[in-house]
Amino acid sequence: MRITFLGAVGTVTGSKFLVEHGGSRVLVDCGLFQGFKQLRLRNWARLPFEPARLDAVVLTHAHLDHSGYLPLLVREGFAGPVYASEATCALAEILLPDSGHLQEEEAEYANRHGFSKHHPALPLYTLADAERSLKALQMLPWHHAEQVAKGIKVTLHPAGHILGAAMVEISAGGVTLLCSGDLGRPHDPIMVPPERIARADYLLVESTYGDRRHPPEDTAKVLAEIIRRTTARHGITLIPSFAVGRTQSLMYYLYRLKQSGAIPADLPVFLNSPMATDATELYHRFRREHRLTPAECEGMCRVAHIVRTVEESKSLNERHEPAIIISASGMATGGRVLHHLKAFAPYARNTILFSGFQAGGTRGAAIVGGTESVRIHGEEVPIRAEVVMLENLSAHADAGEILAWLDGFESAPRHTFVVHGEPVAADTLRRRIATELRWPCSVPEHGMTQQLD
Ligand SMILES: [Zn+2]
């Protein structure tokens, strides 16, 4: 077996690992690059293999940095199956069309307002491309070894993180390779912990928070304080949030805070993301994949007023009374949240609350880093609102939690590749694995091929 690292090295985005054995080829994850321009440009570059000669794709989960390149892969000639857990299939059916729609909308907006350097600006792919790619999805049950290509078997193990998230175990030629995907947290209030794995010959482990420890503070208390002081200033709490995972955690916390009286029960909460609403409903359908009771699930779903139309979305920007607005995208790279940032970021009474990892090069990373302004739709927008980063809402294990999970292995893998992290995070985790566990490990380079025997 051999592996080629085609994404998620030196970055948390663009996850793509090509696994080959004999004449068979399987791609684990098919994600979009996001953030720095030189990374985003990779989405437009040709793949180093012929999509038509790929036998299958296996997805760890539905987040776009793991699945969002699929419509392009299919358009470029890939005609095989895309294996994923049932919840990942259901989420992909929501996320991929939305991604296609968003790409078209952004290209159209750029052309209408003439701020793109490209004439005309083209979408990376369209809604139709995304819908076509969904036909390739094939549901794979948990813990079932499926032959996905000649000589290659794949088994999915629950990874926590978000609904449907899986670790992918690949076996070929008597060798096993485990790809961790995004690892969830052991004590997440909503998601189950990542499954313990006893052994693998080779391991790919994510390192998003490889150099960090999530603060031990009480998330609910911190969130309540932020909302209360913003409300006291008559401000809006604007929360850019990933539609799947983070948004539901936030809604769950808001539901609990309202119930306990920590924030006013009548403080309006708007969920300005129709897609997030559809994703939230899946928590009812996939009860066994999370820890919420049916009543909690119901409470979480009902805490927010759903904004569906563009008109309603626009009218939120005229609001003068305190409210909480949750809107995608989570790193402020696109979506309706951009319009809210234009309206609310210039005023000190408001708060911009970030709730997840901000990849380098995104507007989110710039705002968290203290920038005085960001460019949105060709316009410089000053940031005078309070900016808060609430790391504890993360759906990713921190460094200590990753090491604790690795410690569950009965024997060390022959080699561990540290992936899915920005350079400092990946290297910090590599050093800790080498010194604390004494496992052979390395951080691979983009495009590198490694023989696994
Ligand atoms: Zn993820």
Coordinates of C-alpha atoms and ligand atoms in Angstrom, one line a residue:
M1 CA 0.0 0.0 0.0
R2 CA 1.2 3.5 -0.6
I3 CA -0.3 6.9 0.3
T4 CA 0.0 10.4 -1.3
F5 CA -0.8 13.4 0.8
L6 CA -2.8 15.7 -1.5
G7 CA -4.2 18.0 1.2
A8 CA -4.5 18.8 4.9
V9 CA -0.7 19.0 5.4
G10 CA 0.5 22.4 6.6
T11 CA -3.2 23.4 6.8
V12 CA -6.5 22.2 8.3
T13 CA -8.2 22.3 4.9
G14 CA -8.3 20.4 1.6
S15 CA -8.2 16.9 3.2
K16 CA -7.3 14.4 0.4
F17 CA -5.3 11.3 0.8
L18 CA -4.7 9.0 -2.2
V19 CA -4.3 5.3 -1.1
E20 CA -3.0 2.9 -3.8
H21 CA -2.6 -0.9 -3.7
G22 CA -1.9 -3.1 -6.7
G23 CA -3.7 -1.3 -9.5
S24 CA -6.5 0.0 -7.1
R25 CA -6.9 3.7 -6.1
V26 CA -9.0 5.0 -3.3
L27 CA -9.2 8.7 -2.2
V28 CA -9.8 9.2 1.5
D29 CA -11.6 12.6 1.9
C30 CA -12.2 15.0 -1.0
G31 CA -12.0 18.4 0.7
L32 CA -11.8 22.0 -0.4
F33 CA -8.9 24.2 0.5
Q34 CA -9.9 27.3 2.4
G35 CA -8.1 30.3 3.8
F36 CA -4.8 31.6 2.4
K37 CA -5.0 32.5 -1.3
Q38 CA -2.2 30.2 -2.3
L39 CA -4.2 27.4 -0.7
R40 CA -7.5 28.3 -2.3
L41 CA -5.7 28.4 -5.7
R42 CA -5.1 24.7 -5.3
N43 CA -8.8 24.1 -5.7
W44 CA -8.4 25.3 -9.3
A45 CA -5.2 23.3 -10.0
R46 CA -5.3 19.9 -11.8
L47 CA -5.2 16.9 -9.6
P48 CA -2.0 14.8 -9.9
F49 CA -4.2 11.7 -10.9
E50 CA -6.9 11.0 -13.4
P51 CA -10.3 11.2 -11.6
A52 CA -11.7 8.7 -14.0
R53 CA -9.1 6.1 -12.9
L54 CA -10.0 6.4 -9.3
D55 CA -12.0 3.4 -8.0
A56 CA -13.7 5.0 -4.9
V57 CA -13.8 7.8 -2.5
V58 CA -14.3 7.4 1.3
L59 CA -15.4 10.4 3.4
T60 CA -14.5 10.8 7.0
H61 CA -17.3 13.4 7.5
A62 CA -19.3 16.0 5.7
H63 CA -17.5 19.3 6.6
L64 CA -16.6 21.0 3.3
D65 CA -12.8 20.8 4.0
H66 CA -13.3 17.1 3.8
S67 CA -16.1 16.7 1.2
G68 CA -16.4 20.0 -0.7
Y69 CA -14.2 19.1 -3.7
L70 CA -16.5 16.1 -4.6
P71 CA -18.6 18.0 -7.1
L72 CA -15.5 19.0 -9.0
L73 CA -14.0 15.5 -8.9
V74 CA -17.3 14.1 -10.4
R75 CA -17.3 16.8 -13.1
E76 CA -13.7 16.0 -13.9
G77 CA -14.7 12.4 -14.7
F78 CA -14.8 10.4 -11.4
A79 CA -17.6 7.9 -11.9
G80 CA -17.2 5.5 -8.9
P81 CA -19.0 5.3 -5.5
V82 CA -18.4 7.7 -2.6
Y83 CA -18.6 5.7 0.7
A84 CA -19.6 7.5 3.9
S85 CA -21.6 6.8 7.1
E86 CA -25.4 7.3 6.9
A87 CA -25.4 10.7 8.7
T88 CA -22.5 11.9 6.6
C89 CA -24.5 11.1 3.4
A90 CA -27.5 13.0 4.9
L91 CA -25.4 16.0 5.8
A92 CA -23.6 16.0 2.4
E93 CA -27.0 16.2 0.7
I94 CA -27.5 19.5 2.6
L95 CA -23.9 20.9 2.5
L96 CA -22.8 20.2 -1.1
P97 CA -25.7 21.8 -2.9
D98 CA -25.4 24.8 -0.6
S99 CA -21.7 25.0 -1.4
G100 CA -22.5 25.0 -5.1
H101 CA -25.2 27.5 -4.7
L102 CA -22.8 29.8 -2.7
Q103 CA -20.1 29.5 -5.3
E104 CA -22.5 30.6 -8.0
E105 CA -23.9 33.4 -5.8
E106 CA -20.4 34.8 -5.0
A107 CA -19.3 34.7 -8.6
E108 CA -22.6 36.4 -9.6
Y109 CA -22.2 39.0 -6.9
A110 CA -18.6 39.7 -7.9
N111 CA -19.6 40.1 -11.5
R112 CA -22.5 42.4 -10.7
H113 CA -20.4 44.7 -8.5
G114 CA -17.3 44.4 -10.6
F115 CA -14.9 43.8 -7.7
S116 CA -13.3 40.5 -9.0
K117 CA -10.0 40.5 -10.8
H118 CA -11.4 37.8 -13.1
H119 CA -13.8 38.7 -15.9
P120 CA -16.2 37.1 -15.7
A121 CA -15.7 35.5 -12.2
L122 CA -16.6 31.8 -12.5
P123 CA -17.8 29.5 -9.7
L124 CA -15.5 26.6 -8.8
Y125 CA -18.6 24.5 -9.3
T126 CA -22.3 24.9 -9.6
L127 CA -25.4 23.7 -7.8
A128 CA -26.0 21.3 -10.6
D129 CA -22.5 19.9 -10.3
A130 CA -23.1 19.3 -6.6
E131 CA -26.4 17.6 -7.1
R132 CA -24.9 15.3 -9.7
S133 CA -22.1 14.3 -7.2
L134 CA -24.7 13.3 -4.6
K135 CA -25.8 10.3 -6.8
A136 CA -22.4 8.7 -6.0
L137 CA -23.0 8.5 -2.3
Q138 CA -23.2 5.1 -0.8
M139 CA -24.0 4.5 2.9
L140 CA -21.6 2.4 4.8
P141 CA -22.7 1.0 8.2
W142 CA -20.4 1.3 11.2
H143 CA -17.8 -1.4 11.8
H144 CA -18.5 -3.2 8.6
A145 CA -15.5 -4.1 6.4
E146 CA -16.5 -3.2 2.8
Q147 CA -14.4 -4.0 -0.2
V148 CA -14.3 -0.6 -2.0
A149 CA -11.8 -1.5 -4.7
K150 CA -9.9 -4.7 -5.7
G151 CA -7.7 -5.6 -2.7
I152 CA -8.8 -2.7 -0.5
K153 CA -11.2 -2.9 2.4
V154 CA -12.6 0.0 4.4
T155 CA -14.2 0.1 7.9
L156 CA -15.7 3.1 9.6
H157 CA -15.4 3.8 13.3
P158 CA -17.2 6.7 15.1
A159 CA -15.0 9.7 15.7
G160 CA -17.4 12.0 17.6
H161 CA -16.8 15.5 16.2
I162 CA -20.1 16.0 14.2
L163 CA -22.9 13.7 13.2
G164 CA -21.6 10.8 11.1
A165 CA -17.9 11.6 11.6
A166 CA -15.8 8.6 11.1
M167 CA -12.3 7.3 11.4
V168 CA -11.5 5.3 8.2
E169 CA -9.6 2.1 8.6
I170 CA -8.1 0.8 5.4
S171 CA -6.7 -2.7 5.0
A172 CA -4.8 -3.9 1.9
G173 CA -2.1 -6.5 1.4
G174 CA -2.1 -7.4 5.1
V175 CA -1.4 -3.8 6.2
T176 CA -3.8 -1.5 8.0
L177 CA -3.9 2.3 7.9
L178 CA -6.1 4.3 10.2
C179 CA -7.1 7.9 9.1
S180 CA -8.4 9.7 12.2
G181 CA -10.4 12.3 10.3
D182 CA -11.4 15.1 12.7
L183 CA -11.3 13.8 16.2
G184 CA -14.1 14.8 18.6
R185 CA -13.7 15.5 22.3
P186 CA -14.1 12.9 25.1
H187 CA -16.5 15.0 27.2
D188 CA -18.5 17.0 24.6
P189 CA -22.0 17.8 25.9
I190 CA -23.6 16.7 22.6
M191 CA -21.3 14.3 20.7
V192 CA -20.1 10.9 21.7
P193 CA -16.4 10.4 22.3
P194 CA -14.1 9.1 19.5
E195 CA -14.0 5.3 19.6
R196 CA -10.9 3.7 21.1
I197 CA -8.7 1.9 18.6
A198 CA -6.4 -0.9 19.7
R199 CA -4.1 -1.1 16.8
A200 CA -3.1 0.0 13.3
D201 CA 0.1 -0.5 11.3
Y202 CA 0.1 3.1 10.1
L203 CA -1.8 6.1 11.5
L204 CA -2.8 9.5 10.2
V205 CA -3.8 11.7 13.1
E206 CA -5.3 15.2 12.9
S207 CA -3.6 18.1 14.8
T208 CA -5.9 21.2 14.4
Y209 CA -5.3 22.0 18.1
G210 CA -2.0 20.1 18.3
D211 CA -0.3 23.0 20.1
R212 CA -3.2 24.0 22.4
R213 CA -5.3 23.1 25.4
H214 CA -8.9 24.1 25.4
P215 CA -9.4 26.4 28.5
P216 CA -11.0 24.5 31.5
E217 CA -13.5 27.3 32.0
D218 CA -17.2 26.7 32.1
T219 CA -18.4 27.4 28.5
A220 CA -22.0 28.1 29.5
K221 CA -20.9 30.7 32.1
V222 CA -18.5 32.5 29.7
L223 CA -21.1 32.5 26.9
A224 CA -23.7 33.9 29.3
E225 CA -21.3 36.7 30.4
I226 CA -20.6 37.7 26.8
I227 CA -24.3 37.8 25.9
R228 CA -25.2 39.7 29.0
R229 CA -22.6 42.5 28.6
T230 CA -23.5 42.9 24.9
T231 CA -27.2 43.1 25.7
A232 CA -26.4 45.7 28.4
R233 CA -24.8 47.8 25.7
H234 CA -27.9 47.3 23.6
G235 CA -25.7 45.4 21.1
I236 CA -26.1 42.5 18.8
T237 CA -24.1 39.3 19.5
L238 CA -23.1 38.1 16.1
I239 CA -21.8 34.5 15.9
P240 CA -20.2 33.4 12.7
S241 CA -20.7 29.6 12.9
F242 CA -20.2 26.5 10.9
A243 CA -23.6 25.2 9.9
V244 CA -23.0 21.7 11.1
G245 CA -21.7 21.0 14.6
R246 CA -20.9 24.3 16.1
T247 CA -24.2 25.9 15.4
Q248 CA -26.0 23.0 17.2
S249 CA -23.7 23.2 20.2
L250 CA -24.4 27.0 20.4
M251 CA -28.1 26.4 20.2
Y252 CA -28.0 23.8 22.9
Y253 CA -26.1 26.1 25.2
L254 CA -28.5 29.0 24.5
Y255 CA -31.4 26.7 25.2
R256 CA -29.9 25.8 28.6
L257 CA -29.0 29.4 29.4
K258 CA -32.5 30.5 28.7
Q259 CA -33.9 27.7 30.8
S260 CA -31.7 28.5 33.8
G261 CA -32.4 32.2 33.5
A262 CA -28.7 33.0 32.9
I263 CA -29.8 35.0 29.8
P264 CA -33.3 36.6 29.3
A265 CA -35.8 34.1 28.0
D266 CA -37.2 36.6 25.6
L267 CA -33.8 37.6 24.1
P268 CA -34.4 36.9 20.4
V269 CA -32.1 34.4 18.8
F270 CA -32.0 34.2 15.0
L271 CA -30.5 31.3 13.0
N272 CA -29.7 32.8 9.7
S273 CA -28.8 29.7 7.8
P274 CA -31.6 27.6 6.3
M275 CA -29.0 24.8 5.8
A276 CA -28.1 24.8 9.5
T277 CA -31.8 24.3 10.2
D278 CA -32.0 21.3 8.1
A279 CA -28.8 20.0 9.7
T280 CA -30.3 20.5 13.2
E281 CA -33.3 18.4 12.2
L282 CA -30.9 15.5 11.6
Y283 CA -30.2 15.3 15.3
H284 CA -33.7 13.9 15.7
R285 CA -33.1 11.3 13.0
F286 CA -29.7 10.2 14.3
R287 CA -30.4 9.9 18.0
R288 CA -27.8 7.2 18.7
E289 CA -25.0 9.4 17.4
H290 CA -25.3 12.0 20.1
R291 CA -26.0 12.3 23.9
L292 CA -29.1 14.6 23.8
T293 CA -32.5 13.4 25.1
P294 CA -35.5 13.9 22.8
A295 CA -36.6 16.8 25.0
E296 CA -33.1 18.5 24.8
C297 CA -33.1 17.9 21.1
E298 CA -36.5 19.6 20.8
G299 CA -35.4 22.5 23.0
M300 CA -32.2 23.0 21.0
C301 CA -34.2 23.1 17.7
R302 CA -36.7 25.5 19.1
V303 CA -34.4 28.1 20.7
A304 CA -33.8 30.1 17.5
H305 CA -36.1 31.8 15.1
I306 CA -35.2 30.5 11.6
V307 CA -34.4 33.1 9.0
R308 CA -35.2 31.7 5.5
T309 CA -35.6 34.5 3.1
V310 CA -33.0 37.0 1.8
E311 CA -35.4 39.9 2.8
E312 CA -35.6 38.7 6.3
S313 CA -31.9 38.3 6.4
K314 CA -31.4 41.9 5.2
S315 CA -34.0 43.2 7.7
L316 CA -31.9 41.8 10.6
N317 CA -29.2 44.4 9.7
E318 CA -31.7 47.2 10.5
R319 CA -32.2 45.9 14.1
H320 CA -31.6 48.3 17.0
E321 CA -32.7 46.0 19.8
P322 CA -30.4 43.4 21.4
A323 CA -30.4 40.0 19.8
I324 CA -28.2 37.0 19.0
I325 CA -27.6 36.2 15.4
I326 CA -26.0 32.9 14.3
S327 CA -25.0 32.8 10.7
A328 CA -22.6 30.9 8.4
S329 CA -19.8 30.7 7.4
G330 CA -17.8 30.1 10.6
M331 CA -14.6 31.6 9.4
A332 CA -16.4 34.5 7.6
T333 CA -15.1 33.3 4.3
G334 CA -18.5 33.6 2.7
G335 CA -22.3 33.3 3.2
R336 CA -24.8 35.6 4.8
V337 CA -22.6 36.4 7.8
L338 CA -20.6 38.8 5.6
H339 CA -23.6 41.1 5.3
H340 CA -24.1 41.1 9.1
L341 CA -20.4 41.8 9.6
K342 CA -20.7 44.9 7.3
A343 CA -23.7 46.0 9.4
F344 CA -22.5 45.3 12.9
A345 CA -18.7 45.1 13.1
P346 CA -18.2 48.9 12.9
Y347 CA -20.0 49.6 16.2
A348 CA -18.5 49.1 19.6
R349 CA -21.8 48.1 21.2
N350 CA -21.9 44.8 19.3
T351 CA -19.9 41.6 19.8
I352 CA -18.5 39.3 17.2
L353 CA -18.2 35.9 18.8
F354 CA -16.1 33.3 17.1
S355 CA -16.7 29.7 18.1
G356 CA -14.4 27.5 16.1
F357 CA -10.9 27.2 14.6
Q358 CA -10.1 30.2 12.4
A359 CA -7.8 28.9 9.6
G360 CA -4.9 31.3 8.6
G361 CA -5.8 33.7 5.8
T362 CA -9.5 33.8 6.6
R363 CA -11.3 37.0 7.6
G364 CA -12.1 35.2 10.9
A365 CA -8.4 34.7 11.7
A366 CA -7.7 38.4 10.8
I367 CA -10.5 39.6 13.1
V368 CA -9.5 37.4 16.0
G369 CA -5.9 38.5 15.4
G370 CA -7.0 42.1 16.1
T371 CA -7.1 43.6 12.6
E372 CA -8.6 47.1 12.4
S373 CA -10.6 46.3 9.3
V374 CA -11.4 43.6 6.8
R375 CA -12.3 43.7 3.1
I376 CA -15.8 42.4 2.3
H377 CA -17.3 42.6 -1.2
G378 CA -14.6 45.0 -2.2
E379 CA -15.2 47.4 0.7
E380 CA -13.1 48.1 3.8
V381 CA -15.1 47.3 6.9
P382 CA -13.8 48.7 10.2
I383 CA -13.9 46.3 13.2
R384 CA -14.9 48.3 16.3
A385 CA -17.2 45.7 17.9
E386 CA -15.9 43.6 20.8
V387 CA -14.3 40.4 19.4
V388 CA -14.3 37.2 21.4
M389 CA -13.0 33.7 20.7
L390 CA -14.7 31.0 22.5
E391 CA -12.4 28.0 22.0
N392 CA -14.2 25.7 24.3
L393 CA -17.0 25.2 21.8
S394 CA -14.6 23.4 19.5
A395 CA -15.6 20.1 18.1
H396 CA -12.0 19.0 17.9
A397 CA -9.9 17.3 20.6
D398 CA -7.1 19.5 22.0
A399 CA -3.5 18.2 22.2
G400 CA -3.9 16.5 25.6
E401 CA -7.2 14.8 24.4
I402 CA -5.5 13.6 21.2
L403 CA -2.6 12.1 23.2
A404 CA -5.0 10.4 25.6
W405 CA -6.8 8.9 22.6
L406 CA -3.5 7.7 21.2
D407 CA -2.6 6.2 24.5
G408 CA -5.6 3.8 24.0
F409 CA -3.6 1.9 21.4
E410 CA -2.3 -1.4 22.6
S411 CA 0.9 -1.1 20.5
A412 CA 2.5 1.7 18.7
P413 CA 1.8 2.0 15.0
R414 CA 4.9 1.5 12.8
H415 CA 4.6 5.1 11.8
T416 CA 2.3 8.0 12.6
F417 CA 1.8 10.8 10.2
V418 CA 0.6 14.1 11.8
V419 CA -1.8 15.8 9.4
H420 CA -4.6 18.4 9.3
G421 CA -2.8 21.1 11.3
E422 CA -1.1 24.4 10.6
P423 CA 2.7 24.0 10.7
V424 CA 3.3 24.9 14.4
A425 CA 0.3 22.8 15.6
A426 CA 1.4 19.8 13.6
D427 CA 5.0 20.0 14.6
T428 CA 4.2 20.5 18.3
L429 CA 2.0 17.4 18.3
R430 CA 4.7 15.4 16.4
R431 CA 7.2 16.3 19.1
R432 CA 4.8 15.3 21.9
I433 CA 4.0 12.0 20.3
A434 CA 7.8 11.3 19.8
T435 CA 8.8 12.3 23.3
E436 CA 5.7 11.3 25.4
L437 CA 4.7 8.1 23.6
R438 CA 8.0 7.3 21.9
W439 CA 6.3 6.5 18.7
P440 CA 8.0 7.0 15.3
C441 CA 6.2 9.9 13.7
S442 CA 6.6 12.7 11.2
V443 CA 4.7 15.6 9.5
P444 CA 4.4 14.8 5.8
E445 CA 4.9 17.3 3.0
H446 CA 2.2 18.3 0.5
G447 CA 2.3 16.0 -2.5
M448 CA 4.6 13.5 -0.8
T449 CA 4.2 9.7 -1.5
Q450 CA 5.0 7.2 1.2
Q451 CA 5.3 3.4 0.9
L452 CA 3.5 1.6 3.7
D453 CA 4.7 -2.0 4.1
Ligands
ZN1 ZN -14.6 18.7 10.7

